[in-house]
CSV table of C-alpha atoms in Angstrom, one decimal:
chain,number,residue,atom,x,y,z
A,1,MET,CA,0.9,-21.1,-0.6
A,2,THR,CA,2.4,-20.1,-3.9
A,3,VAL,CA,2.4,-16.6,-5.3
A,4,GLU,CA,-0.1,-17.8,-7.7
A,5,ASP,CA,-2.8,-18.2,-4.6
A,6,VAL,CA,-2.8,-13.9,-4.9
A,7,ARG,CA,-5.3,-12.4,-5.7
A,8,LEU,CA,-6.6,-8.7,-5.8
A,9,ARG,CA,-10.9,-8.2,-5.3
A,10,ASP,CA,-12.4,-5.3,-3.9
A,11,VAL,CA,-12.6,-4.0,-0.5
A,12,VAL,CA,-15.6,-5.1,1.6
A,13,GLU,CA,-16.3,-3.5,5.1
A,14,ASP,CA,-15.3,-6.7,7.1
A,15,ASP,CA,-11.6,-6.4,5.6
A,16,LEU,CA,-11.0,-3.1,7.5
A,17,GLU,CA,-10.7,-5.0,10.9
A,18,ALA,CA,-7.2,-6.9,9.4
A,19,PHE,CA,-6.3,-3.6,7.5
A,20,CYS,CA,-6.8,-2.1,11.5
A,21,ALA,CA,-4.5,-4.4,12.6
A,22,TYR,CA,-1.9,-4.9,10.4
A,23,GLU,CA,-1.3,-0.9,10.8
A,24,GLN,CA,-1.2,-1.3,14.7
A,25,ASP,CA,1.8,-3.7,14.3
A,26,PRO,CA,4.9,-2.1,15.7
A,27,GLU,CA,7.5,-3.6,13.3
A,28,ALA,CA,5.6,-2.1,10.3
A,29,ALA,CA,5.3,1.1,11.6
A,30,ARG,CA,8.7,1.5,12.4
A,31,ARG,CA,9.4,0.3,8.9
A,32,SER,CA,7.1,2.9,7.5
A,33,ARG,CA,7.9,5.5,9.7
A,34,PHE,CA,3.9,5.4,9.6
A,35,THR,CA,2.2,6.6,13.2
A,36,PRO,CA,-1.1,3.5,13.4
A,37,ARG,CA,-4.0,5.5,14.0
A,38,PRO,CA,-6.6,4.6,16.9
A,39,ARG,CA,-9.1,2.1,16.1
A,40,GLU,CA,-12.0,4.4,15.5
A,41,ALA,CA,-9.8,7.4,13.4
A,42,PHE,CA,-8.6,4.7,10.9
A,43,MET,CA,-12.0,3.2,10.7
A,44,ALA,CA,-12.9,6.7,9.7
A,45,HIS,CA,-10.7,7.1,7.7
A,46,TRP,CA,-11.0,4.3,5.3
A,47,LYS,CA,-14.3,4.7,5.2
A,48,GLN,CA,-15.1,8.0,4.4
A,49,ARG,CA,-11.3,9.2,2.4
A,50,VAL,CA,-10.5,6.1,1.1
A,51,LEU,CA,-13.5,3.6,0.3
A,52,GLY,CA,-15.0,6.8,-0.1
A,53,ASP,CA,-13.8,8.8,-3.1
A,54,ASP,CA,-14.8,7.2,-6.4
A,55,THR,CA,-11.6,8.5,-7.7
A,56,ASN,CA,-9.4,6.2,-5.1
A,57,PHE,CA,-8.6,2.8,-6.9
A,58,VAL,CA,-8.7,0.2,-3.7
A,59,GLN,CA,-8.3,-3.8,-3.6
A,60,THR,CA,-7.8,-6.0,-1.3
A,61,VAL,CA,-5.0,-8.5,-1.7
A,62,THR,CA,-6.1,-12.2,-0.6
A,63,VAL,CA,-3.4,-15.2,0.1
A,64,ASP,CA,-5.7,-18.7,0.1
A,65,GLY,CA,-8.8,-16.4,0.9
A,66,ASP,CA,-7.3,-14.5,3.4
A,67,VAL,CA,-6.7,-11.0,3.6
A,68,ALA,CA,-3.5,-10.2,3.7
A,69,GLY,CA,-3.1,-6.4,3.4
A,70,ASN,CA,-4.0,-3.7,0.6
A,71,VAL,CA,-3.2,-1.8,-2.7
A,72,VAL,CA,-4.3,1.9,-2.9
A,73,ALA,CA,-4.1,4.6,-5.7
A,74,TRP,CA,-5.0,8.1,-5.1
A,75,TRP,CA,-5.0,11.5,-5.8
A,76,ASP,CA,-2.8,14.1,-4.2
A,77,GLY,CA,-3.2,16.7,-6.3
A,78,ASP,CA,-2.0,16.2,-10.0
A,79,ARG,CA,-0.4,13.3,-8.6
A,80,ARG,CA,-1.5,9.5,-8.5
A,81,PHE,CA,-0.1,7.6,-6.0
A,82,LEU,CA,0.4,4.0,-4.6
A,83,GLY,CA,0.4,2.7,-1.3
A,84,TYR,CA,-0.1,-0.7,-0.1
A,85,TRP,CA,0.2,-2.5,3.4
A,86,LEU,CA,0.9,-6.0,3.8
A,87,GLY,CA,0.1,-8.1,7.1
A,88,ARG,CA,3.9,-9.3,8.7
A,89,ALA,CA,2.8,-12.9,8.1
A,90,TYR,CA,3.3,-12.1,4.7
A,91,TRP,CA,6.4,-10.2,4.2
A,92,GLY,CA,9.4,-11.8,2.6
A,93,ARG,CA,6.9,-14.4,0.5
A,94,GLY,CA,6.5,-12.7,-2.9
A,95,ILE,CA,2.7,-12.1,-1.6
A,96,GLY,CA,3.6,-8.0,-2.1
A,97,SER,CA,5.7,-8.4,-5.7
A,98,ARG,CA,2.7,-10.6,-6.8
A,99,ALA,CA,-0.1,-8.1,-4.9
A,100,LEU,CA,1.7,-5.1,-6.9
A,101,GLY,CA,2.3,-6.8,-10.0
A,102,LEU,CA,-1.4,-7.6,-10.7
A,103,PHE,CA,-2.6,-4.0,-8.9
A,104,LEU,CA,-0.4,-1.9,-11.9
A,105,GLU,CA,-2.4,-4.2,-14.6
A,106,ARG,CA,-5.6,-2.5,-13.3
A,107,GLU,CA,-4.5,0.6,-12.2
A,108,LYS,CA,-3.4,2.3,-15.9
A,109,ASN,CA,-2.9,6.1,-14.8
A,110,ARG,CA,0.6,6.8,-15.5
A,111,PRO,CA,2.8,8.2,-13.8
A,112,LEU,CA,2.2,7.2,-10.7
A,113,HIS,CA,4.4,7.8,-7.4
A,114,ALA,CA,5.1,6.1,-4.5
A,115,ASP,CA,7.1,7.5,-1.3
A,116,PRO,CA,8.4,4.5,0.8
A,117,PHE,CA,10.4,5.7,3.6
A,118,SER,CA,14.2,5.3,2.5
A,119,GLY,CA,14.6,2.8,5.7
A,120,ASN,CA,12.5,0.7,4.1
A,121,THR,CA,14.8,-0.9,1.6
A,122,GLY,CA,12.7,-3.6,0.7
A,123,SER,CA,9.9,-1.7,-0.2
A,124,VAL,CA,11.9,0.4,-2.3
A,125,ARG,CA,13.5,-2.4,-3.8
A,126,LEU,CA,9.4,-3.9,-5.0
A,127,LEU,CA,9.1,-0.5,-6.3
A,128,GLU,CA,11.8,-0.5,-8.4
A,129,LYS,CA,11.3,-4.8,-9.5
A,130,HIS,CA,7.9,-3.3,-11.1
A,131,GLY,CA,9.7,-0.5,-13.2
A,132,PHE,CA,9.5,2.4,-10.2
A,133,HIS,CA,12.5,4.9,-10.7
A,134,ARG,CA,14.2,6.8,-8.4
A,135,ALA,CA,12.7,10.7,-8.7
A,136,GLY,CA,14.3,12.3,-5.5
A,137,THR,CA,13.4,12.3,-2.0
A,138,VAL,CA,10.6,13.9,0.4
A,139,GLN,CA,11.0,15.2,4.3
A,140,TYR,CA,7.9,13.9,5.9
A,141,GLY,CA,8.5,15.5,9.9
A,142,GLU,CA,12.4,13.9,10.6
A,143,ASN,CA,11.7,11.2,8.1
A,144,GLU,CA,13.5,10.9,4.4
A,145,HIS,CA,11.2,9.6,1.8
A,146,VAL,CA,12.2,8.1,-1.7
A,147,LEU,CA,10.2,9.4,-4.6
A,148,LEU,CA,9.8,7.1,-6.9
A,149,VAL,CA,8.4,7.3,-10.3
A,150,LEU,CA,6.8,4.8,-12.9
A,151,THR,CA,6.0,6.3,-16.3
């Protein structure tokens, strides 16, 4: 595998099973400080709120044709946010960086915001590598997240 083998494509319903499995990974949940949804709630959220909203831009990340994760941009009020999730097998190999770079070529809305958990230093570094700058912090429950903005 090389980073050139990383591709983006539109999401198909079969991708949701992999996305759901990746969200259930305990280490991913720990690093993101995101509580995994039960399968039925996950599927409903993705079908109705993510794929069902035509203002969202949603892409599947593939590596050698295999589903590695997803990248999503959505509106929260007047702010456009970006989020991504990769399966653990795809961490630390440059895949996230390549996928995010490809996504940012297609997602033209700026400013673009992201708010990873402050302890997820890999995610924070990835966003900063792609030109996001720190704009403060936000609190979700007991967890502090870094607010990053790409202008």
